[in-house]
GROMACS .gro file of C-alpha atoms in nm:
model
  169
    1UNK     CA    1  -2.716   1.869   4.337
    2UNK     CA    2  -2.369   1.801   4.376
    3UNK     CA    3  -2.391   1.409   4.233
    4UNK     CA    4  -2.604   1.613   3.911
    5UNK     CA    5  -2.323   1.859   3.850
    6UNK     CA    6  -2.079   1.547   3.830
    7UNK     CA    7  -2.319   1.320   3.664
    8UNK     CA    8  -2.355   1.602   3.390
    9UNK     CA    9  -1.926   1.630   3.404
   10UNK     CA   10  -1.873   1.263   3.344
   11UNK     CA   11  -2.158   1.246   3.020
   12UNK     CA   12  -1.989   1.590   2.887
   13UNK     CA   13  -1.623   1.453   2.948
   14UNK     CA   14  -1.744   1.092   2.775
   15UNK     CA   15  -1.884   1.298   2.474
   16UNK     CA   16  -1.539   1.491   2.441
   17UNK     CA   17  -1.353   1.249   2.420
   18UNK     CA   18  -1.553   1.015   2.221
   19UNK     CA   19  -1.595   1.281   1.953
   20UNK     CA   20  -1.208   1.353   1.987
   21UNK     CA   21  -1.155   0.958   1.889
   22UNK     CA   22  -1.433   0.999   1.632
   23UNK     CA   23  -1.278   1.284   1.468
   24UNK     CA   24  -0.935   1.138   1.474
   25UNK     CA   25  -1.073   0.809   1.260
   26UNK     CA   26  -1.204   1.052   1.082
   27UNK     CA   27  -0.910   1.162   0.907
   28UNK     CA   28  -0.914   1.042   0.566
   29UNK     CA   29  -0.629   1.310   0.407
   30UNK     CA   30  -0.310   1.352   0.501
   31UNK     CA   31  -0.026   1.529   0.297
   32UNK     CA   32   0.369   1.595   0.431
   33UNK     CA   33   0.715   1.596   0.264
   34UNK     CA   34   0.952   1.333   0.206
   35UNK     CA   35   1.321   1.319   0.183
   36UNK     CA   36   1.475   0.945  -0.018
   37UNK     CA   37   1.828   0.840  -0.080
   38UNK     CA   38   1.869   0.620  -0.407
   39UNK     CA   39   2.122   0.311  -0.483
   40UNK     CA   40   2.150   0.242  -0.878
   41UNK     CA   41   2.133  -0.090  -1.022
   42UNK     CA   42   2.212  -0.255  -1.311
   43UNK     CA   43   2.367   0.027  -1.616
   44UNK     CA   44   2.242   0.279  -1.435
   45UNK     CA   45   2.482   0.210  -1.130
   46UNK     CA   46   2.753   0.191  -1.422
   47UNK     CA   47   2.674   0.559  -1.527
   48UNK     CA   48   2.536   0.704  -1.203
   49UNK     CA   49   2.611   0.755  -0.848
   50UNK     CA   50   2.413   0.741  -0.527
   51UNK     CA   51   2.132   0.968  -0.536
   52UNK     CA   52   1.869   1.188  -0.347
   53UNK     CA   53   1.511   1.311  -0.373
   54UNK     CA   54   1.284   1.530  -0.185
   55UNK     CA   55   0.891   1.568  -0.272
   56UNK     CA   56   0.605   1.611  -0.138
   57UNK     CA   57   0.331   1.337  -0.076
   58UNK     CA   58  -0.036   1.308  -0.002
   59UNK     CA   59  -0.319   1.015   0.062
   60UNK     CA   60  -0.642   0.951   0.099
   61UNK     CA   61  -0.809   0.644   0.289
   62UNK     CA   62  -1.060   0.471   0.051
   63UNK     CA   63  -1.153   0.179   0.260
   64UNK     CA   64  -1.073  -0.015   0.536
   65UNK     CA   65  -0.687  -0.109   0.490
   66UNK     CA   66  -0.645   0.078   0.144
   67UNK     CA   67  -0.520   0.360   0.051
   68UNK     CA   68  -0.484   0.600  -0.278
   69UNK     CA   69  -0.178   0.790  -0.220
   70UNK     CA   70   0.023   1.003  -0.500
   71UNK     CA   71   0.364   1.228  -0.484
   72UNK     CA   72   0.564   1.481  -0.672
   73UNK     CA   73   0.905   1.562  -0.623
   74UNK     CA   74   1.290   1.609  -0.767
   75UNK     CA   75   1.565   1.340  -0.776
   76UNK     CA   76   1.931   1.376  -0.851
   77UNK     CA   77   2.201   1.097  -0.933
   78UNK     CA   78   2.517   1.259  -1.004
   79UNK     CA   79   2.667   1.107  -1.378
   80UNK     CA   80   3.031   0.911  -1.292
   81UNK     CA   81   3.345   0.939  -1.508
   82UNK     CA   82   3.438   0.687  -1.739
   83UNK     CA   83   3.691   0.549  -1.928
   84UNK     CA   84   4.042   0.707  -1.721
   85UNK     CA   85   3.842   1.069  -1.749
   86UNK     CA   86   3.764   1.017  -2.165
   87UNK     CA   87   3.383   0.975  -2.104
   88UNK     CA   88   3.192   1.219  -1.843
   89UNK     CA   89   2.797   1.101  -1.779
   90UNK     CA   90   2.536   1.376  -1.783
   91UNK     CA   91   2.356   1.394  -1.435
   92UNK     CA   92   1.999   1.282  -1.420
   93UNK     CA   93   1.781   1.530  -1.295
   94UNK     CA   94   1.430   1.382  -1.271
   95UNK     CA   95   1.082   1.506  -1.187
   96UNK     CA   96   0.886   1.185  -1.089
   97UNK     CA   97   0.526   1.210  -1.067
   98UNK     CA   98   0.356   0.879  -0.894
   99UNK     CA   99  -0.032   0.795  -0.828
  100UNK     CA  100  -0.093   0.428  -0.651
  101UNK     CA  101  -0.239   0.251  -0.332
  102UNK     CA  102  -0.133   0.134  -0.067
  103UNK     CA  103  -0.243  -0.192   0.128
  104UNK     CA  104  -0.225  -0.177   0.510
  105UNK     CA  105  -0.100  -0.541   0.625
  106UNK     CA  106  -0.109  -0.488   0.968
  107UNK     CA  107  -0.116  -0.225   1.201
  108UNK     CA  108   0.174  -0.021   1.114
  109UNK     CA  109   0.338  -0.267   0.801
  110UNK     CA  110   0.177  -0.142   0.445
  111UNK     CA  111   0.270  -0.300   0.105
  112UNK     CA  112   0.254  -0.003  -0.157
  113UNK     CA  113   0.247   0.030  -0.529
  114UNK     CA  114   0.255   0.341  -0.774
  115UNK     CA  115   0.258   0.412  -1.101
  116UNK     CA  116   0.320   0.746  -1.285
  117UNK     CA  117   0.574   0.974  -1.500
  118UNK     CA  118   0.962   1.055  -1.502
  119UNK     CA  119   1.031   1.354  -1.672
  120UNK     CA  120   1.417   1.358  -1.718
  121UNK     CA  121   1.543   1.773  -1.728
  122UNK     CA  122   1.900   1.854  -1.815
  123UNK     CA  123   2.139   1.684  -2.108
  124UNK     CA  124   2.080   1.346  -1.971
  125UNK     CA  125   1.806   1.145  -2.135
  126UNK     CA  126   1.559   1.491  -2.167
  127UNK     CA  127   1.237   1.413  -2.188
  128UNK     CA  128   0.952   1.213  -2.007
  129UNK     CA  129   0.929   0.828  -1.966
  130UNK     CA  130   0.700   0.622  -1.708
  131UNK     CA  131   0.772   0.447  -1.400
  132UNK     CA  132   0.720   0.203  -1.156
  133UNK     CA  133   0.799   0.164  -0.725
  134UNK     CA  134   0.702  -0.101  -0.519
  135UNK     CA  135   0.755  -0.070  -0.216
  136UNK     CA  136   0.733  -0.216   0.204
  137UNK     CA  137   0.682   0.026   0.436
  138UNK     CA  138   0.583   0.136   0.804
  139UNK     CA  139   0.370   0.406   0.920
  140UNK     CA  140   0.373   0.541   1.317
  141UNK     CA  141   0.147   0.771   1.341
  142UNK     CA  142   0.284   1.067   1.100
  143UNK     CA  143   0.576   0.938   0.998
  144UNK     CA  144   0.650   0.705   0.757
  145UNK     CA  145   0.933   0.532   0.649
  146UNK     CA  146   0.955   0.310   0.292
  147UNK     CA  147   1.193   0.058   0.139
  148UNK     CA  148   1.112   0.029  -0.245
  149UNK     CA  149   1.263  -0.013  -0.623
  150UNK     CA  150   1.161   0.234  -0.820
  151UNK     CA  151   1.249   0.192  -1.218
  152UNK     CA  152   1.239   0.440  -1.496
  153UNK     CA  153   1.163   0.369  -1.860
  154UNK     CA  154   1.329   0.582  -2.106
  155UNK     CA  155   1.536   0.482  -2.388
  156UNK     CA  156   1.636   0.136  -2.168
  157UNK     CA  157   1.549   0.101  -1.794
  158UNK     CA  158   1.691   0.327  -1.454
  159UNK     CA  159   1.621   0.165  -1.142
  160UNK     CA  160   1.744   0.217  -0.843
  161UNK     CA  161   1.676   0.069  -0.467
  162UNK     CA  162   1.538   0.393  -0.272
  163UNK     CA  163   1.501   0.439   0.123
  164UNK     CA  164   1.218   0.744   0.193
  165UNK     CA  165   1.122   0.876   0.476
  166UNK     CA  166   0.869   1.129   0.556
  167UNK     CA  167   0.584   1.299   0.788
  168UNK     CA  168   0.201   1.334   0.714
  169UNK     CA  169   0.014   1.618   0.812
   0.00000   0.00000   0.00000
């Protein structure tokens, strides 16, 4: 009796934790926020400072090693003065708005691309434009941290080299 009550614990324990695994792989959404800080190149590093964003992002596995993911969020790059105090920049205030995938090299090392909108608020370059970040990036369970150029396109080109960092539910 007593080898039956332990036989029966060891096939219930086995099935617990298998479907614990199962579920686990089964996780195909995940969603979290993200903080990024932003160094502008080229004119835009003439007219702007360092930056910072904050957002929130989400994905969804498609197939083995790729992934659709997508964001939403609010950057800031404070305008510089010119010209001994003549010229003052507007600050860019920017809603970007990205959709793309993301390639899983190996096990934590992804390659990601996205695609999407920049709509520019304030007195600096109003309006919306589109966009473009590439980026390399590793992923540890939740938490995920990205190196990537991101440009805007909107009456010439704002890009800037961006480090995020963030946590998926």
């Amino acid at each position: 009796m007593k080898r039956n009550i332990l036989a029966f614990m060891a096939v219930m324990l086995t099935l617990c934790m298998g479907a614990q695994t199962s579920q686990a792989q089964l996780k195909r959404f995940s969603i979290g926020p993200y903080a990024e800080v932003g160094f502008p190149t080229g004119d835009f590093s003439t007219t702007h400072n360092t930056g910072f964003g904050v957002g929130l992002g989400a994905d969804v596995k498609l197939i083995a090693g790729l992934t659709a993911v997508g964001s939403v969020g609010f950057d800031y790059f404070k305008g510089k003065t010119l010209d001994n105090g003549n010229i003052k920049i507007a600050s860019a205030k920017v809603i970007p708005v990205r959709l793309g995938l993301r390639y899983q090299l190996v096990s934590i090392l992804y390659v990601k691309v996205e695609g999407g909108t920049a709509h520019f608020t304030g007195d600096y370059n109003n309006g919306t434009g589109a966009l473009v970040a590439p980026g390399l990036g590793i992923r540890l369970l939740g938490l995920d941290v990205e190196g990537k150029y991101e440009a805007w396109f909107k009456d010439g080109t704002h890009g800037f080299f961006g480090l995020k960092a963030g946590y998926n539910f």
